[in-house]
XYZ file of C-alpha atoms in Angstrom:
66
model
C 0.024 -0.024 0.251
C 1.228 3.287 -0.894
C 2.274 5.364 2.184
C 2.295 9.390 1.390
C 4.989 10.195 4.376
C 7.333 7.518 2.954
C 6.983 8.734 -0.727
C 7.767 12.320 0.593
C 10.826 11.218 2.329
C 11.748 9.118 -0.539
C 11.819 12.304 -2.769
C 13.493 14.504 -0.014
C 16.059 12.041 0.070
C 16.440 11.913 -3.854
C 16.757 15.725 -3.614
C 19.367 15.808 -1.019
C 21.837 13.108 -2.733
C 21.652 15.370 -6.001
C 24.579 17.304 -7.090
C 23.123 20.815 -7.290
C 26.234 22.949 -7.970
C 29.860 23.323 -8.196
C 32.330 22.973 -5.415
C 35.158 25.267 -4.718
C 37.659 23.586 -6.930
C 35.157 23.369 -9.633
C 34.650 27.240 -9.506
C 38.523 28.020 -9.146
C 38.889 25.863 -12.319
C 36.145 27.422 -14.304
C 37.439 31.047 -13.144
C 40.976 29.888 -14.443
C 39.811 28.642 -17.666
C 37.406 31.798 -18.223
C 40.596 34.296 -17.693
C 42.753 32.024 -19.935
C 40.045 32.419 -22.445
C 39.707 36.108 -22.093
C 43.582 36.684 -22.514
C 43.642 34.299 -25.768
C 40.671 36.209 -27.098
C 42.218 39.750 -26.268
C 45.511 38.626 -27.775
C 43.494 37.705 -30.889
C 41.325 40.737 -31.132
C 44.423 43.137 -30.517
C 46.510 41.674 -32.981
C 47.194 43.665 -36.215
C 45.289 41.631 -38.740
C 42.340 41.668 -36.848
C 42.466 44.918 -35.578
C 42.762 46.113 -39.095
C 39.904 44.108 -40.338
C 37.741 45.497 -37.632
C 38.753 49.092 -38.461
C 37.829 48.641 -41.721
C 34.606 47.075 -41.179
C 33.700 50.022 -38.787
C 34.853 52.294 -41.295
C 32.782 51.074 -44.163
C 29.889 51.053 -41.560
C 30.272 54.724 -40.562
C 30.854 55.777 -44.404
C 27.886 53.590 -45.591
C 25.615 55.686 -48.147
C 21.787 55.507 -47.361
């Protein structure tokens, strides 16, 4: 026979066992990875070829004829 209290307790136990978030070490690794990605992206965007291409695109957009 189904017992509502037993069902509630099973659901509570299942929720308590679940991995709801990251641990401190996972946050640290995620932060380091995000910083490394930002540094690489900054180097790429500030390189000569990409900087020239971005300036060209912005210049064309500002001089567009409507």
